[in-house]
Tab-separated table of C-alpha atoms and ligand atoms in Angstrom:
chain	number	residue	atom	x	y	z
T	1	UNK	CA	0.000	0.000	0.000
T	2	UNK	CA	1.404	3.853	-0.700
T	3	UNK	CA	2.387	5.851	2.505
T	4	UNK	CA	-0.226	7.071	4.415
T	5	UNK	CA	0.971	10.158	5.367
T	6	UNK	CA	-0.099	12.960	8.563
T	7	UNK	CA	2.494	15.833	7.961
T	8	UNK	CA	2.159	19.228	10.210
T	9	UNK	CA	3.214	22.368	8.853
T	10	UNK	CA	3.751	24.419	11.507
T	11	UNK	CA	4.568	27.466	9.232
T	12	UNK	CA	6.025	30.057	10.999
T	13	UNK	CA	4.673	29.776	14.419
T	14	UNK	CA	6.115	28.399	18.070
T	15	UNK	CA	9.348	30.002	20.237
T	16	UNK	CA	11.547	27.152	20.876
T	17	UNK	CA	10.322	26.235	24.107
T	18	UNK	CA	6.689	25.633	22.450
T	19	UNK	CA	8.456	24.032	19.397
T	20	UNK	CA	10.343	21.241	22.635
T	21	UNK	CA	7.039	20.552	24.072
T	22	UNK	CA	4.543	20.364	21.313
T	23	UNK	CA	7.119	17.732	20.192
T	24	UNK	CA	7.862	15.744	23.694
T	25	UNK	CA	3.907	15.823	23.740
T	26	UNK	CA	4.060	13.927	19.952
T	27	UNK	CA	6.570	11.526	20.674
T	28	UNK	CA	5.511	10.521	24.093
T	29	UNK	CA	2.173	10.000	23.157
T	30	UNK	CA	0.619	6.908	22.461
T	31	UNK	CA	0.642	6.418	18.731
T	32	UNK	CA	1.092	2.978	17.502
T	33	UNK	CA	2.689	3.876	13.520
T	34	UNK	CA	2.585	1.022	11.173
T	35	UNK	CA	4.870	0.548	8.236
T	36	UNK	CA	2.511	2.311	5.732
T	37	UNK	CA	2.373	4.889	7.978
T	38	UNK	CA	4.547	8.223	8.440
T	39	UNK	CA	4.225	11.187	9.956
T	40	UNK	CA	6.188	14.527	9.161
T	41	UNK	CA	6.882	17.446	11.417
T	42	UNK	CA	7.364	20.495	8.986
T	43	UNK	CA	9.355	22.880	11.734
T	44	UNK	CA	10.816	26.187	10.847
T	45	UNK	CA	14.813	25.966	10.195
T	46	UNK	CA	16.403	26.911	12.975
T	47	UNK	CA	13.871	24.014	15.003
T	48	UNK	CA	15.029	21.533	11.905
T	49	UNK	CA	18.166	19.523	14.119
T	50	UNK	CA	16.560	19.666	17.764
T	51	UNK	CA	13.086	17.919	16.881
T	52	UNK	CA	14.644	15.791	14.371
T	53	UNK	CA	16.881	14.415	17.963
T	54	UNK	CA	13.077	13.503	19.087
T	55	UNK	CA	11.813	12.570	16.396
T	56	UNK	CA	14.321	10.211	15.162
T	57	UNK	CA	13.725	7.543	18.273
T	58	UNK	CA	10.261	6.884	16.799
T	59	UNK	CA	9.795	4.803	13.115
T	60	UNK	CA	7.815	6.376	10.490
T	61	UNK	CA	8.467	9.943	12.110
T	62	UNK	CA	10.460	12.498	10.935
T	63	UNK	CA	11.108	15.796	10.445
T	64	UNK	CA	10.573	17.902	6.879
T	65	UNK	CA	11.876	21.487	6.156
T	66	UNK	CA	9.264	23.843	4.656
T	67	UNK	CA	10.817	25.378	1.889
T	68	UNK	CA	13.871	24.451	-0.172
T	69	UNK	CA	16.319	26.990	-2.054
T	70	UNK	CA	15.617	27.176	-6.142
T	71	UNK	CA	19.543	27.310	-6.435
T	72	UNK	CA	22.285	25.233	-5.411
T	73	UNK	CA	24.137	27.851	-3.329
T	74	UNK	CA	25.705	31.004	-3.735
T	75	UNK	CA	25.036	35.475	-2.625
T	76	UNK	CA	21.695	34.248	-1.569
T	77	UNK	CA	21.184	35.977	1.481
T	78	UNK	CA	18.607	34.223	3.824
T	79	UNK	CA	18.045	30.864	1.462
T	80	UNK	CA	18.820	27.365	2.514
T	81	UNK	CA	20.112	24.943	0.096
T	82	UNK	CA	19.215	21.161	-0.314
T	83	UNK	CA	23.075	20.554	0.211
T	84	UNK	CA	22.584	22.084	3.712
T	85	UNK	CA	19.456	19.761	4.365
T	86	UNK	CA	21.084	16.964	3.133
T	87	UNK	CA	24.145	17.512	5.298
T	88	UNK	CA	21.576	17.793	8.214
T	89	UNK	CA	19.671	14.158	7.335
T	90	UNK	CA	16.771	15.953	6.762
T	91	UNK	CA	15.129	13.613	4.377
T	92	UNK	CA	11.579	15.829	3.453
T	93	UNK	CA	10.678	19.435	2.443
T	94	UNK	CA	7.540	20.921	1.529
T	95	UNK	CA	7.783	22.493	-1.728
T	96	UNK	CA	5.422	25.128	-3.378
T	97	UNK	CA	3.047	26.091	-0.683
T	98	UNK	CA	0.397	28.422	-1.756
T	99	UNK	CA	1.828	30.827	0.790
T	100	UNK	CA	5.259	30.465	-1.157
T	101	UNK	CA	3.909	31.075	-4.476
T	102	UNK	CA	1.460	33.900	-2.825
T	103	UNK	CA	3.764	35.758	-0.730
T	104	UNK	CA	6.965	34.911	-2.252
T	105	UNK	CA	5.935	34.579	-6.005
T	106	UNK	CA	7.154	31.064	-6.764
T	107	UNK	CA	6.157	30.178	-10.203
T	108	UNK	CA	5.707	26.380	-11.642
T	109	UNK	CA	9.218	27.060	-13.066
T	110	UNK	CA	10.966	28.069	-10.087
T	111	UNK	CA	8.933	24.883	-8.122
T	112	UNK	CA	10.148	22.730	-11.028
T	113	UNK	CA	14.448	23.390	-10.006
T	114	UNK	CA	13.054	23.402	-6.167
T	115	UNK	CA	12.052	19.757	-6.654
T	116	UNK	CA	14.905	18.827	-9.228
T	117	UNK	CA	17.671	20.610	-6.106
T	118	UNK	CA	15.431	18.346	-3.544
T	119	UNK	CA	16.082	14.893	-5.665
T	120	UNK	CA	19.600	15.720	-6.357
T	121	UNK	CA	19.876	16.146	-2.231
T	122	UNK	CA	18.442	12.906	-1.259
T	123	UNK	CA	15.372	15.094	-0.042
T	124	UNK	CA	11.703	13.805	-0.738
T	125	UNK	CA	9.206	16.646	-1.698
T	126	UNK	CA	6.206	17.250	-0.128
T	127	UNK	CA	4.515	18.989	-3.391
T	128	UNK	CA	1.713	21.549	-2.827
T	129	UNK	CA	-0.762	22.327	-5.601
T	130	UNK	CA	-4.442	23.768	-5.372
T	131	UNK	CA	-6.587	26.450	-6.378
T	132	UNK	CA	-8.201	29.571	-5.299
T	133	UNK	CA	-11.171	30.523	-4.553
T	134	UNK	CA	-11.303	32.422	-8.308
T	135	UNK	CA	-10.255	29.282	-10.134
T	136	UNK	CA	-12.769	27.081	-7.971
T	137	UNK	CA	-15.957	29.410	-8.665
T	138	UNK	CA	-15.254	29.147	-12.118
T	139	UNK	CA	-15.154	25.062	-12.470
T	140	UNK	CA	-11.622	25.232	-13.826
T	141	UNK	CA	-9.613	23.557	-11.071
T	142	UNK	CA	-8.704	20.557	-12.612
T	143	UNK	CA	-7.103	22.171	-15.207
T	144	UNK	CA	-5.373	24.716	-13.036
T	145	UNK	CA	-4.124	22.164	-10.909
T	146	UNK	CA	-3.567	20.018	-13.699
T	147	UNK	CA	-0.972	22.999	-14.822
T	148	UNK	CA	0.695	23.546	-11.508
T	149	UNK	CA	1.258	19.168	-11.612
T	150	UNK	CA	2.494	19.435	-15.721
T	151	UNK	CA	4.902	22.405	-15.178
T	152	UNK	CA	6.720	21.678	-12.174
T	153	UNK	CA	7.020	17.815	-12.342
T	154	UNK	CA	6.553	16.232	-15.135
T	155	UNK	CA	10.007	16.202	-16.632
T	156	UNK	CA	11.093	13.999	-13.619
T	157	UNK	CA	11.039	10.465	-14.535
T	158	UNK	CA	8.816	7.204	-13.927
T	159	UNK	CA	11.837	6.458	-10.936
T	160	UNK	CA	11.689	9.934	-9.500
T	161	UNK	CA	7.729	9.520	-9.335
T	162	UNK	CA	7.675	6.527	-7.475
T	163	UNK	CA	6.035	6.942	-3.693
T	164	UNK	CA	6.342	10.753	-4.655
T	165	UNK	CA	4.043	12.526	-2.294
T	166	UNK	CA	2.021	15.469	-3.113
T	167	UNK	CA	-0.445	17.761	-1.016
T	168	UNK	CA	-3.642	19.229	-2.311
T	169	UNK	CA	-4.236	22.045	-0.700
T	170	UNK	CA	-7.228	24.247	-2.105
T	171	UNK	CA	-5.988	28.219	-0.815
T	172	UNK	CA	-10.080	28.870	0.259
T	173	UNK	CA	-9.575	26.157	2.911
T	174	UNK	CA	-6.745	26.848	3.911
T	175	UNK	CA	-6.704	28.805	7.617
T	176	UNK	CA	-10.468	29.403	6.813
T	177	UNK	CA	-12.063	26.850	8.821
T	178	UNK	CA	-14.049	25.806	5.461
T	179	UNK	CA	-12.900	22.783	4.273
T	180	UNK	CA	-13.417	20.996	1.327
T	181	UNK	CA	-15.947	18.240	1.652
T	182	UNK	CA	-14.728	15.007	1.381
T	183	UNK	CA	-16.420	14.206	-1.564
T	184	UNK	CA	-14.908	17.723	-3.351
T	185	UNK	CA	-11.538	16.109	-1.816
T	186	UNK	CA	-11.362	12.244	-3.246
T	187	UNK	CA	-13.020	14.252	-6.607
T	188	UNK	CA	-9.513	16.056	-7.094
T	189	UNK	CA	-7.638	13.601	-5.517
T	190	UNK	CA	-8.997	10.907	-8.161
T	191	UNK	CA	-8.248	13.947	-10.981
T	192	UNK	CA	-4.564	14.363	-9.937
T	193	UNK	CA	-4.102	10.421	-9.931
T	194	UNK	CA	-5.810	10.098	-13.362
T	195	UNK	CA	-3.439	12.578	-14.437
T	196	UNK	CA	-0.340	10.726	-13.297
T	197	UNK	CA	-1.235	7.864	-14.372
T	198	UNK	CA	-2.107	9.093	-18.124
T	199	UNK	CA	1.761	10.647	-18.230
T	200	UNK	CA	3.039	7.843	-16.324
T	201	UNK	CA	0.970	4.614	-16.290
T	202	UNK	CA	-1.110	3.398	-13.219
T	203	UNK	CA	1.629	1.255	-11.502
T	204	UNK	CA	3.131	4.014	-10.766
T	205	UNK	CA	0.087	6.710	-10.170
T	206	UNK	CA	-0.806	3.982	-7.576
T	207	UNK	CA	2.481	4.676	-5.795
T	208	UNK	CA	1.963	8.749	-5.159
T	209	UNK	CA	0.581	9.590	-1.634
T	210	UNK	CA	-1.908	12.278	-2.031
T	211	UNK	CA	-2.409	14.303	0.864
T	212	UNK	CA	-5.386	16.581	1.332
T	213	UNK	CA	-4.855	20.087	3.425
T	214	UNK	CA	-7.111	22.763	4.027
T	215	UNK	CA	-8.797	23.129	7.667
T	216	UNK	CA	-7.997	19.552	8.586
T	217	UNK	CA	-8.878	19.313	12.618
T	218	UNK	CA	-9.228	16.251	14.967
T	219	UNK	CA	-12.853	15.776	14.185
T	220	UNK	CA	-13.191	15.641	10.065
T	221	UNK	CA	-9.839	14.236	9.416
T	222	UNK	CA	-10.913	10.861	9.464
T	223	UNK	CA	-14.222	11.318	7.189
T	224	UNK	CA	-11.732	12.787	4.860
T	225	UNK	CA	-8.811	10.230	5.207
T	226	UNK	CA	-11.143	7.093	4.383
T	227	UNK	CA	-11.622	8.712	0.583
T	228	UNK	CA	-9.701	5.650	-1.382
T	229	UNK	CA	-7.417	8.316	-3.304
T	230	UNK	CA	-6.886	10.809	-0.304
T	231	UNK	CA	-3.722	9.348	1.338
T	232	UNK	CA	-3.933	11.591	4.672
T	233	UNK	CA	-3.113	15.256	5.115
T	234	UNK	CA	-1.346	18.445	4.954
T	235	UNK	CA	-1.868	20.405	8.282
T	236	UNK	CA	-2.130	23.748	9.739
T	237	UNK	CA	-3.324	25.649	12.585
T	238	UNK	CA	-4.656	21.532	14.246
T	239	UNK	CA	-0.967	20.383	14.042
T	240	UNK	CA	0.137	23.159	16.745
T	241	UNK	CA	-2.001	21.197	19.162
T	242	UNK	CA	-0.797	18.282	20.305
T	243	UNK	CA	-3.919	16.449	21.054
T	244	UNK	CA	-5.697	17.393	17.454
T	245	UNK	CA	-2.623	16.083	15.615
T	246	UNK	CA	-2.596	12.900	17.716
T	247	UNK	CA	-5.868	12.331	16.812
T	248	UNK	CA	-4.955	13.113	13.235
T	249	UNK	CA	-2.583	10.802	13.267
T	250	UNK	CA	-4.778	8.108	14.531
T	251	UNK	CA	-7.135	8.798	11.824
T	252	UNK	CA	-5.281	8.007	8.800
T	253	UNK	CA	-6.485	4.599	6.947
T	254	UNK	CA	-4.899	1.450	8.433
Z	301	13P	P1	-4.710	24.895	7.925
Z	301	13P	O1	-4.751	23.438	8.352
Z	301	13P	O2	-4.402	25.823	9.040
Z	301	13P	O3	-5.919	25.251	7.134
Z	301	13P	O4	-3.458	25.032	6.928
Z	301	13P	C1	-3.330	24.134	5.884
Z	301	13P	C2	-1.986	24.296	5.306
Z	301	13P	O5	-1.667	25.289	4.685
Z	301	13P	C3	-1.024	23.225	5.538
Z	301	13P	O6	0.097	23.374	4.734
């Protein structure tokens, strides 16, 4: 079976001593991880070594950077580099957040070298996609995210798609407390596998863990989990509470 996958993204939020115990409270709890399981911490950089201490006495958790430099190094004032996550064991990063691309103005392009850097590191990418509330209104998000999928990944090969792991994030959920339903959830989740599959074949498209984020909290994750192409989820504000993401944890498939 792909991954199933809970992975926090705690964006930029927590002082150190909140980072320690949000974490303690995750890895002393009592969360009973399978092999298909695995669950991601996405902490700020400067959090990336301490939790990963934590985090790396429990199987099937680990920690992910949120962001990735688009060049290998260099006068880049502020950036970290996949060389510097590698060098660190950091094994994940999210990649092309809708906050990135919003805020920071990270095009499919630039996404596209974030993602080749990441491979080239050893690093597996967490790869956001999703529409806004614009594109949804007008009944053209599978062909917006169909774009965002085609321009930033698919020059990587059959290999480099393997147990690749994307996140689905539509921006109107996200922080809003509106999620998508689940239905509106496995609906683009089935679209983004029928996508993969057409450029890569099925064997493969059945390999790609497709997380769903967007107001994910204790009490709908599991309704949304049990859709057969949503492979567990992306999540915000409910990950910076240790009891919601336990619970989040405990509801992805079995
Ligand atoms: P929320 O769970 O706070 O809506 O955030 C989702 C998200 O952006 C995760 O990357």
């Amino acid at each position: 079976m792909r991954k199933q996958i809970a992975a926090a993204n705690w964006k930029m939020n927590l002082n150190l001593q909140q980072a320690m115990e949000l974490t303690d409270q995750l890895v002393n709890s009592d969360i009973h991880l399978n092999e298909a399981h695995q669950v991601l911490l996405g902490v700020p950089f400067p959090y990336l070594l301490k939790v990963k201490e934590k985090t790396d006495k429990i199987p099937g958790m680990s920690v992910c950077a949120q962001n990735i430099a688009s060049t290998k190094n260099g006068a880049y004032t502020g950036e970290v580099s996949g060389e510097m996550l590698q060098g660190m064991n950091i094994e994940f990063a999210i990649i092309g957040h809708s906050e990135r691309r919003e805020y920071f103005k990270e095009s499919n392009d630039v996404l596209a070298s974030k993602v080749n850097l990441a491979l080239e590191y050893g690093i597996n990418p967490v790869f956001c996609c999703g529409e806004s509330l614009n594109v949804r209104e007008s009944n053209t998000q599978n062909s917006f995210v169909e774009k965002q999928l085609k321009e930033s990944l698919f020059h990587l090969t059959a290999n480099q798609m393997k147990n690749f792991i994307i996140a689905y994030e539509p921006i109107w959920a996200i922080g809003t407390g509106k999620t998508a339903t689940s239905d509106q959830a496995q609906e683009m989740h089935a679209h983004i596998r029928s996508v993969i599959s057409q450029q890569y074949g099925k064997e493969i498209s059945d390999t790609v863990s497709i997380l769903y984020g967007g107001s994910v909290k204790a009490s709908n994750a599991a309704e949304i989990f049990n859709k057969p192409d949503v492979d567990g989820g992306l999540v915000g504000g409910a990950s910076l509470v240790a009891n919601e993401f336990d619970t989040i944890i405990k509801s992805l498939k079995k």
